[in-house]
Coordinates of C-alpha atoms in Angstrom, one line a residue:
X1 CA -68.4 2.4 -63.5
X2 CA -70.4 5.6 -63.2
X3 CA -73.4 3.9 -64.7
X4 CA -73.0 1.0 -62.2
X5 CA -72.9 3.5 -59.3
X6 CA -76.1 5.2 -60.6
X7 CA -77.9 1.9 -61.0
X8 CA -77.1 0.8 -57.5
X9 CA -78.2 4.1 -56.0
X10 CA -81.4 3.8 -58.1
X11 CA -82.2 0.6 -56.3
X12 CA -81.3 1.2 -52.6
X13 CA -83.3 -1.8 -51.3
X14 CA -81.6 -4.3 -53.6
X15 CA -78.2 -2.7 -53.0
X16 CA -78.6 -2.8 -49.2
X17 CA -79.7 -6.4 -49.1
X18 CA -76.9 -7.6 -51.4
X19 CA -74.2 -5.6 -49.6
X20 CA -75.3 -6.8 -46.2
X21 CA -75.4 -10.4 -47.3
X22 CA -72.0 -10.2 -48.8
X23 CA -70.6 -8.3 -45.8
X24 CA -71.7 -11.0 -43.4
X25 CA -70.1 -13.7 -45.5
X26 CA -66.9 -11.8 -46.3
X27 CA -66.6 -10.5 -42.7
X28 CA -66.9 -14.0 -41.2
X29 CA -64.3 -15.3 -43.6
X30 CA -62.0 -12.3 -42.8
X31 CA -62.3 -12.8 -39.1
X32 CA -61.6 -16.6 -39.3
X33 CA -58.7 -16.1 -41.7
X34 CA -57.1 -13.6 -39.3
X35 CA -57.4 -16.2 -36.6
X36 CA -56.2 -19.2 -38.7
X37 CA -53.3 -17.2 -40.1
X38 CA -52.1 -16.1 -36.7
X39 CA -52.7 -19.5 -35.0
X40 CA -51.8 -22.1 -37.8
X41 CA -50.1 -20.5 -40.8
X42 CA -47.7 -18.1 -39.2
X43 CA -44.5 -19.5 -37.7
X44 CA -43.6 -18.8 -34.1
X45 CA -42.6 -15.3 -33.6
X46 CA -39.5 -15.7 -31.5
X47 CA -36.0 -16.8 -32.7
X48 CA -35.2 -20.5 -32.4
X49 CA -38.7 -21.4 -33.5
X50 CA -37.3 -24.7 -35.0
X51 CA -38.0 -26.3 -31.6
X52 CA -39.0 -29.9 -31.1
X53 CA -40.6 -31.8 -28.2
X54 CA -39.9 -35.4 -27.4
X55 CA -43.0 -37.5 -26.7
X56 CA -43.0 -41.2 -25.7
X57 CA -45.8 -42.9 -27.7
X58 CA -46.8 -46.5 -28.5
X59 CA -46.0 -47.2 -32.2
X60 CA -49.6 -48.1 -33.0
X61 CA -51.2 -45.3 -31.0
X62 CA -49.3 -42.1 -31.7
X63 CA -52.1 -40.0 -30.1
X64 CA -51.2 -41.5 -26.7
X65 CA -48.3 -39.3 -25.4
X66 CA -46.4 -39.2 -22.2
X67 CA -43.4 -37.2 -21.1
X68 CA -40.0 -38.7 -20.6
X69 CA -38.7 -40.0 -17.3
X70 CA -35.9 -38.0 -15.8
X71 CA -33.4 -40.8 -16.4
X72 CA -34.4 -41.0 -20.1
X73 CA -34.2 -37.2 -20.4
X74 CA -30.7 -37.1 -19.0
X75 CA -29.6 -39.9 -21.3
X76 CA -31.1 -38.1 -24.3
X77 CA -29.4 -34.9 -23.3
X78 CA -26.0 -36.7 -23.2
X79 CA -26.2 -38.9 -26.3
X80 CA -28.2 -37.0 -28.9
X81 CA -26.2 -36.0 -32.0
X82 CA -29.2 -34.4 -33.8
X83 CA -30.5 -32.1 -31.1
X84 CA -28.8 -29.2 -29.3
X85 CA -29.8 -27.3 -26.1
X86 CA -31.8 -30.2 -24.8
X87 CA -33.8 -28.9 -21.9
X88 CA -37.0 -29.5 -20.1
X89 CA -40.0 -27.4 -19.0
X90 CA -40.9 -28.2 -15.5
X91 CA -43.4 -26.2 -13.5
X92 CA -45.6 -24.6 -16.2
X93 CA -48.0 -23.2 -13.7
X94 CA -46.0 -22.1 -10.6
X95 CA -48.0 -19.7 -8.5
X96 CA -46.1 -18.2 -5.6
X97 CA -46.5 -15.4 -3.0
X98 CA -44.0 -12.7 -4.1
X99 CA -42.6 -10.3 -1.5
X100 CA -40.1 -7.6 -2.4
X101 CA -39.7 -4.1 -3.7
X102 CA -40.9 -0.8 -2.2
X103 CA -43.7 -1.4 0.3
X104 CA -42.8 -5.1 0.6
X105 CA -46.4 -6.1 0.2
X106 CA -47.0 -9.8 -0.7
X107 CA -49.0 -10.7 -3.9
X108 CA -49.7 -13.9 -5.8
X109 CA -47.7 -14.1 -9.0
X110 CA -47.5 -16.8 -11.7
X111 CA -44.2 -18.2 -12.8
X112 CA -42.6 -21.0 -14.9
X113 CA -39.6 -23.2 -14.2
X114 CA -37.4 -24.8 -16.9
X115 CA -33.8 -25.9 -17.3
X116 CA -31.0 -23.5 -18.3
X117 CA -30.9 -25.0 -21.9
X118 CA -34.5 -23.7 -22.7
X119 CA -33.5 -20.0 -23.1
X120 CA -30.6 -21.1 -25.3
X121 CA -33.0 -23.1 -27.5
X122 CA -35.3 -20.2 -27.7
X123 CA -32.4 -17.7 -28.2
X124 CA -34.2 -15.5 -25.7
X125 CA -32.1 -12.7 -24.3
X126 CA -33.0 -10.7 -21.2
X127 CA -33.4 -6.9 -21.3
X128 CA -31.3 -6.7 -18.2
X129 CA -29.0 -9.2 -16.6
X130 CA -28.8 -12.8 -17.6
X131 CA -30.4 -16.2 -17.5
X132 CA -29.6 -18.8 -14.9
X133 CA -27.0 -21.5 -15.5
X134 CA -27.1 -25.3 -15.1
X135 CA -25.1 -24.9 -11.9
X136 CA -27.8 -22.7 -10.4
X137 CA -30.3 -25.4 -11.0
X138 CA -28.6 -27.7 -8.5
X139 CA -30.5 -28.2 -5.3
X140 CA -27.7 -26.8 -3.1
X141 CA -27.4 -23.6 -5.2
X142 CA -28.9 -20.3 -4.0
X143 CA -32.3 -19.6 -5.6
X144 CA -32.3 -17.2 -8.5
X145 CA -35.1 -15.8 -10.7
X146 CA -35.6 -13.7 -13.9
X147 CA -38.6 -11.4 -13.6
X148 CA -41.0 -10.0 -16.2
X149 CA -41.0 -6.4 -17.5
X150 CA -44.4 -5.9 -15.9
X151 CA -43.3 -7.1 -12.5
X152 CA -40.2 -5.0 -12.8
X153 CA -42.2 -1.8 -13.5
X154 CA -44.9 -2.5 -10.9
X155 CA -42.8 -3.6 -8.0
X156 CA -39.5 -1.8 -8.6
X157 CA -40.6 1.2 -10.7
X158 CA -38.2 0.2 -13.5
X159 CA -35.2 0.8 -11.3
X160 CA -31.9 -0.1 -13.1
X161 CA -30.4 -1.5 -9.8
X162 CA -33.0 -4.3 -9.6
X163 CA -30.4 -6.9 -10.4
X164 CA -29.1 -8.5 -7.2
X165 CA -32.1 -7.6 -5.1
X166 CA -33.4 -10.2 -2.8
X167 CA -37.1 -11.1 -2.9
X168 CA -39.1 -13.9 -1.4
X169 CA -41.2 -16.6 -3.1
X170 CA -43.4 -18.4 -0.6
X171 CA -41.0 -17.2 2.1
X172 CA -37.9 -18.5 0.3
X173 CA -35.2 -15.9 -0.5
X174 CA -34.3 -15.6 -4.2
X175 CA -32.0 -13.2 -6.1
X176 CA -33.1 -11.3 -9.2
X177 CA -30.6 -11.9 -11.9
X178 CA -32.5 -10.7 -15.0
X179 CA -35.4 -8.8 -16.5
X180 CA -37.1 -9.9 -19.7
X181 CA -38.3 -7.6 -22.5
X182 CA -41.9 -6.3 -22.4
X183 CA -44.4 -8.9 -23.6
X184 CA -42.0 -11.9 -23.6
X185 CA -43.8 -15.1 -22.8
X186 CA -43.0 -18.8 -23.1
X187 CA -45.8 -20.4 -25.1
X188 CA -48.3 -17.6 -24.2
X189 CA -48.3 -18.3 -20.5
X190 CA -48.4 -14.9 -18.7
X191 CA -45.7 -15.7 -16.2
X192 CA -44.2 -12.9 -14.1
X193 CA -41.1 -14.8 -13.1
X194 CA -39.0 -17.7 -14.4
X195 CA -36.7 -19.9 -12.3
X196 CA -34.5 -22.9 -12.8
X197 CA -36.2 -26.3 -12.9
X198 CA -34.3 -28.4 -10.3
X199 CA -34.0 -32.2 -10.8
X200 CA -33.8 -33.4 -7.2
X201 CA -31.6 -36.4 -6.6
X202 CA -34.6 -38.6 -5.8
X203 CA -36.1 -37.5 -9.2
X204 CA -33.3 -39.0 -11.2
X205 CA -34.8 -42.4 -11.1
X206 CA -37.3 -43.7 -13.5
X207 CA -40.8 -42.8 -12.2
X208 CA -40.8 -39.0 -12.4
X209 CA -41.6 -37.4 -15.8
X210 CA -40.4 -34.3 -17.6
X211 CA -41.1 -32.8 -21.1
X212 CA -37.9 -32.6 -23.1
X213 CA -37.5 -29.6 -25.4
X214 CA -34.6 -29.0 -27.8
X215 CA -33.6 -27.5 -31.1
X216 CA -32.5 -29.2 -34.2
X217 CA -28.8 -28.8 -34.9
X218 CA -27.9 -26.8 -38.0
X219 CA -28.2 -28.9 -41.1
X220 CA -30.3 -31.6 -39.4
X221 CA -33.7 -32.3 -40.8
X222 CA -36.7 -33.5 -38.8
X223 CA -36.6 -36.9 -40.5
X224 CA -32.9 -37.4 -39.5
X225 CA -33.7 -36.4 -35.9
X226 CA -36.7 -38.7 -35.8
X227 CA -34.5 -41.6 -37.1
X228 CA -32.1 -41.0 -34.2
X229 CA -35.0 -40.9 -31.7
X230 CA -36.2 -44.3 -33.1
X231 CA -32.8 -45.8 -32.5
X232 CA -32.6 -44.2 -29.1
X233 CA -36.0 -45.5 -28.1
X234 CA -35.1 -49.0 -29.2
X235 CA -32.0 -48.9 -27.0
X236 CA -34.1 -47.8 -24.0
X237 CA -36.6 -50.6 -24.6
X238 CA -33.8 -53.1 -24.6
X239 CA -32.0 -51.7 -21.5
X240 CA -35.2 -50.9 -19.5
X241 CA -38.0 -53.3 -20.8
X242 CA -40.1 -52.9 -17.7
X243 CA -40.7 -49.1 -18.3
X244 CA -39.8 -48.6 -22.0
X245 CA -40.9 -51.7 -23.9
X246 CA -43.6 -50.9 -26.4
X247 CA -42.9 -47.1 -26.3
X248 CA -41.3 -45.1 -29.1
X249 CA -40.2 -41.5 -29.3
X250 CA -42.0 -39.0 -31.6
X251 CA -40.6 -35.6 -32.3
X252 CA -43.2 -32.9 -32.6
X253 CA -42.6 -29.3 -33.6
X254 CA -43.2 -26.5 -31.1
X255 CA -45.8 -25.1 -33.4
X256 CA -47.7 -28.4 -33.4
X257 CA -47.5 -28.7 -29.6
X258 CA -48.5 -25.1 -29.1
X259 CA -51.5 -24.8 -31.5
X260 CA -52.0 -28.3 -32.7
X261 CA -55.1 -28.8 -30.4
X262 CA -56.8 -25.8 -32.0
X263 CA -55.8 -26.4 -35.6
X264 CA -58.6 -28.8 -36.6
X265 CA -61.4 -26.9 -34.9
X266 CA -60.3 -23.6 -36.5
X267 CA -60.0 -25.2 -39.9
X268 CA -63.5 -26.7 -39.5
X269 CA -64.9 -23.3 -38.6
X270 CA -63.1 -21.7 -41.5
X271 CA -64.8 -24.3 -43.8
X272 CA -68.2 -23.5 -42.2
X273 CA -67.9 -19.7 -42.8
X274 CA -66.8 -20.5 -46.4
X275 CA -70.1 -22.3 -46.9
X276 CA -71.9 -19.3 -45.4
X277 CA -70.2 -17.1 -48.0
X278 CA -71.3 -19.6 -50.7
X279 CA -74.9 -19.2 -49.5
X280 CA -74.5 -15.4 -49.6
X281 CA -73.1 -15.6 -53.2
X282 CA -76.0 -17.8 -54.3
X283 CA -78.5 -15.4 -52.7
X284 CA -77.0 -12.3 -54.4
X285 CA -76.7 -14.2 -57.7
X286 CA -80.5 -14.9 -57.5
X287 CA -81.2 -11.3 -56.8
X288 CA -79.1 -10.3 -59.8
X289 CA -80.9 -12.8 -62.0
X290 CA -84.2 -11.3 -60.9
X291 CA -82.9 -7.8 -61.6
X292 CA -81.5 -8.9 -65.0
X293 CA -85.0 -10.2 -65.9
X294 CA -86.3 -6.7 -65.4
X295 CA -83.5 -5.2 -67.5
X296 CA -84.2 -7.2 -70.7
X297 CA -85.4 -4.1 -72.5
X298 CA -82.2 -2.2 -71.5
X299 CA -80.1 -5.1 -72.8
X300 CA -82.0 -5.2 -76.0
X301 CA -81.5 -1.5 -76.6
X302 CA -77.8 -1.7 -75.8
X303 CA -77.5 -4.6 -78.2
X304 CA -79.4 -2.7 -80.9
X305 CA -77.0 0.2 -80.5
X306 CA -74.1 -2.0 -81.2
X307 CA -73.0 -3.2 -77.8
X308 CA -71.3 -6.5 -78.1
X309 CA -71.7 -9.5 -75.7
X310 CA -68.5 -8.8 -73.9
X311 CA -69.4 -5.2 -73.3
X312 CA -72.7 -6.3 -71.8
X313 CA -71.0 -8.9 -69.7
X314 CA -68.5 -6.4 -68.5
X315 CA -71.2 -4.0 -67.4
X316 CA -72.9 -6.7 -65.3
X317 CA -69.6 -7.8 -63.8
X318 CA -68.7 -4.2 -62.9
X319 CA -71.9 -3.9 -61.0
X320 CA -71.4 -7.3 -59.2
X321 CA -67.7 -6.4 -58.3
X322 CA -68.8 -3.0 -57.0
X323 CA -71.3 -4.8 -54.8
X324 CA -68.7 -7.2 -53.5
X325 CA -66.2 -4.4 -52.8
X326 CA -68.8 -2.5 -50.8
X327 CA -69.6 -5.8 -49.0
X328 CA -65.8 -6.3 -48.4
X329 CA -65.4 -2.8 -46.9
X330 CA -68.4 -3.4 -44.5
X331 CA -67.2 -7.0 -43.9
X332 CA -63.8 -5.7 -42.9
X333 CA -65.4 -3.3 -40.3
X334 CA -67.5 -6.2 -39.0
X335 CA -64.4 -8.5 -38.8
X336 CA -62.5 -5.8 -36.9
X337 CA -65.3 -5.5 -34.3
X338 CA -65.6 -9.3 -34.1
X339 CA -61.9 -9.6 -33.6
X340 CA -61.9 -7.2 -30.7
X341 CA -64.8 -9.2 -29.1
X342 CA -63.0 -12.5 -29.7
X343 CA -59.7 -11.3 -28.1
X344 CA -61.6 -9.8 -25.2
X345 CA -63.6 -12.9 -24.3
X346 CA -60.8 -15.4 -25.0
X347 CA -58.9 -16.8 -22.0
X348 CA -55.3 -15.7 -21.4
X349 CA -54.1 -19.3 -22.1
X350 CA -55.5 -19.3 -25.6
X351 CA -52.5 -19.7 -27.9
X352 CA -51.1 -16.7 -29.7
X353 CA -54.1 -14.5 -28.7
X354 CA -51.9 -11.4 -28.8
X355 CA -50.8 -12.1 -32.4
X356 CA -54.3 -12.1 -33.9
X357 CA -54.6 -8.9 -35.9
X358 CA -56.0 -7.6 -39.2
X359 CA -52.6 -7.3 -40.8
X360 CA -51.7 -6.6 -44.5
X361 CA -52.0 -10.3 -45.4
X362 CA -55.5 -10.5 -44.0
X363 CA -56.6 -7.3 -45.7
X364 CA -55.1 -8.7 -49.0
X365 CA -57.0 -11.9 -48.5
X366 CA -60.2 -9.8 -48.0
X367 CA -59.6 -7.8 -51.1
X368 CA -58.9 -11.0 -53.2
X369 CA -62.0 -12.6 -51.6
X370 CA -64.2 -9.6 -52.4
X371 CA -63.0 -9.5 -56.0
X372 CA -63.4 -13.2 -56.5
X373 CA -66.8 -13.2 -54.9
X374 CA -68.0 -10.4 -57.3
X375 CA -66.8 -12.3 -60.3
X376 CA -68.3 -15.6 -59.1
X377 CA -71.8 -14.5 -58.3
X378 CA -71.8 -11.9 -61.1
X379 CA -70.8 -14.3 -63.9
X380 CA -74.0 -16.3 -63.9
X381 CA -76.5 -13.4 -64.5
X382 CA -73.9 -11.6 -66.8
X383 CA -73.5 -14.6 -69.1
X384 CA -77.2 -15.5 -69.0
X385 CA -78.4 -12.0 -69.8
X386 CA -76.0 -11.6 -72.7
X387 CA -76.4 -15.1 -74.1
X388 CA -79.7 -14.6 -76.0
X389 CA -79.6 -13.1 -79.4
X390 CA -81.0 -9.7 -80.2
X391 CA -84.1 -11.0 -82.0
X392 CA -85.0 -13.3 -79.1
X393 CA -84.6 -10.5 -76.6
X394 CA -86.8 -8.1 -78.6
X395 CA -89.4 -10.8 -79.2
X396 CA -89.5 -11.7 -75.5
X397 CA -89.6 -8.1 -74.5
X398 CA -92.4 -7.2 -76.9
X399 CA -94.5 -10.2 -75.7
X400 CA -94.1 -9.0 -72.2
X401 CA -92.9 -12.5 -71.3
X402 CA -91.4 -13.3 -68.0
X403 CA -88.1 -14.9 -67.6
X404 CA -87.3 -17.7 -70.0
X405 CA -86.9 -21.3 -69.2
X406 CA -83.2 -21.1 -68.9
X407 CA -83.4 -18.3 -66.3
X408 CA -86.0 -20.2 -64.3
X409 CA -83.7 -23.2 -64.2
X410 CA -80.8 -21.1 -63.0
X411 CA -82.9 -19.6 -60.2
X412 CA -84.0 -23.1 -59.2
X413 CA -80.4 -24.3 -59.2
X414 CA -79.4 -21.5 -57.0
X415 CA -82.2 -22.1 -54.6
X416 CA -81.3 -25.8 -54.4
X417 CA -77.7 -24.9 -53.8
X418 CA -78.6 -22.6 -50.9
X419 CA -80.9 -25.1 -49.3
X420 CA -78.4 -27.9 -49.7
X421 CA -75.6 -25.9 -48.1
X422 CA -77.9 -24.7 -45.3
X423 CA -79.0 -28.3 -44.7
X424 CA -75.4 -29.4 -44.4
X425 CA -74.7 -26.6 -41.9
X426 CA -77.8 -27.4 -39.9
X427 CA -77.0 -31.1 -39.7
X428 CA -73.4 -30.4 -38.7
X429 CA -74.5 -27.9 -36.0
X430 CA -77.0 -30.4 -34.7
X431 CA -74.4 -33.2 -34.5
X432 CA -71.9 -30.8 -32.7
X433 CA -74.6 -29.7 -30.2
X434 CA -75.5 -33.3 -29.6
X435 CA -71.9 -34.2 -28.9
X436 CA -71.5 -31.3 -26.6
X437 CA -74.6 -32.2 -24.6
X438 CA -73.4 -35.8 -24.3
X439 CA -70.0 -34.7 -23.0
X440 CA -71.6 -32.1 -20.6
X441 CA -74.0 -34.6 -19.0
X442 CA -71.6 -37.6 -19.1
X443 CA -71.1 -39.1 -15.6
X444 CA -67.7 -38.1 -14.3
X445 CA -67.3 -41.1 -12.0
X446 CA -67.2 -39.0 -8.8
X447 CA -69.7 -37.2 -6.7

């Protein structure tokens, strides 16, 4: 290890280029892994994350989805044996003028409305007070709301007697019945109040649409629940052919609904940065091959003094792993800065943006990636340099010969690999840019 450190310090230019190349590749992979882990791999952070959504889809076109009619939702809530706490999310984006609290100054606040079963499905408990009931969702009931922790602190100074206070939303009086814990959000929407979603009598017919949300009953699998939905959809199609014929019901997990639209793009970008790391590895392996060619005399002397092949290989691998660990440390710093920038420029509605952090799993991934990278790009020059016999090394050294044919072939192969991967990335980038421009300049059909 000490010799490897002295050797790297002896060649600062080579060390700087190698470490920077690896840092860019490892840093990009660390950044993307932290995002993919938070968005795709990690389960939802709140209790009751085994939620499902009910979508009506044509059997042959599952990508076409529509919410349920109010009548279908009410029938599902009444008849389902596989689902519990069947509710619906209504006004996802409900902006209202809020008036209340000291000063009584009006301000625009964002809210959400859903049925009383949704908090039960989420197992979400208020910090103060309670959630609304089904009775309070009736049109003749007095309006009630649950407010966010931020709104409670900003408008009421965190007063404990906030429960029961009357505020106004767009001029309509509403009673505060609860306060949620700091940071609580439903599907990452930064609402500041939550109210009951009211199914007006006129909406109980077939035209209006709602999005059913429920939780699997204990012991019920997704397949069993889907089988029940298939039978339920067949019954609806038979009873109401004009509106339900040709439509099935597909259950989708809350995680898929929440982050499904970003899963594929994120995995594609993760694959792209993996190719970038592959280019960096090939580049550093080429540099190590060139350095190994200049160290033939050293290898010959070490072999003459009794160093076995494994000892020579171990020395080269120690140097490459040390380079990769230095690249990993610098890459982690770059990933941390990149993550701060990504979170800062991302819109508030980007799913799970507050959960993207460099946690222990991400750091463990970086450490493993750094070690594996060092072994991968260091194995080629290590095995190649130790593969020749002592006599061949001495003869080649005494002749002052340049790299042998095998070394030249390895360098050529690495160059071809770098160019091939770079070409794939270039073509993919060009196609993506072409698609973006076509979509950007496509006629919208309106002036």
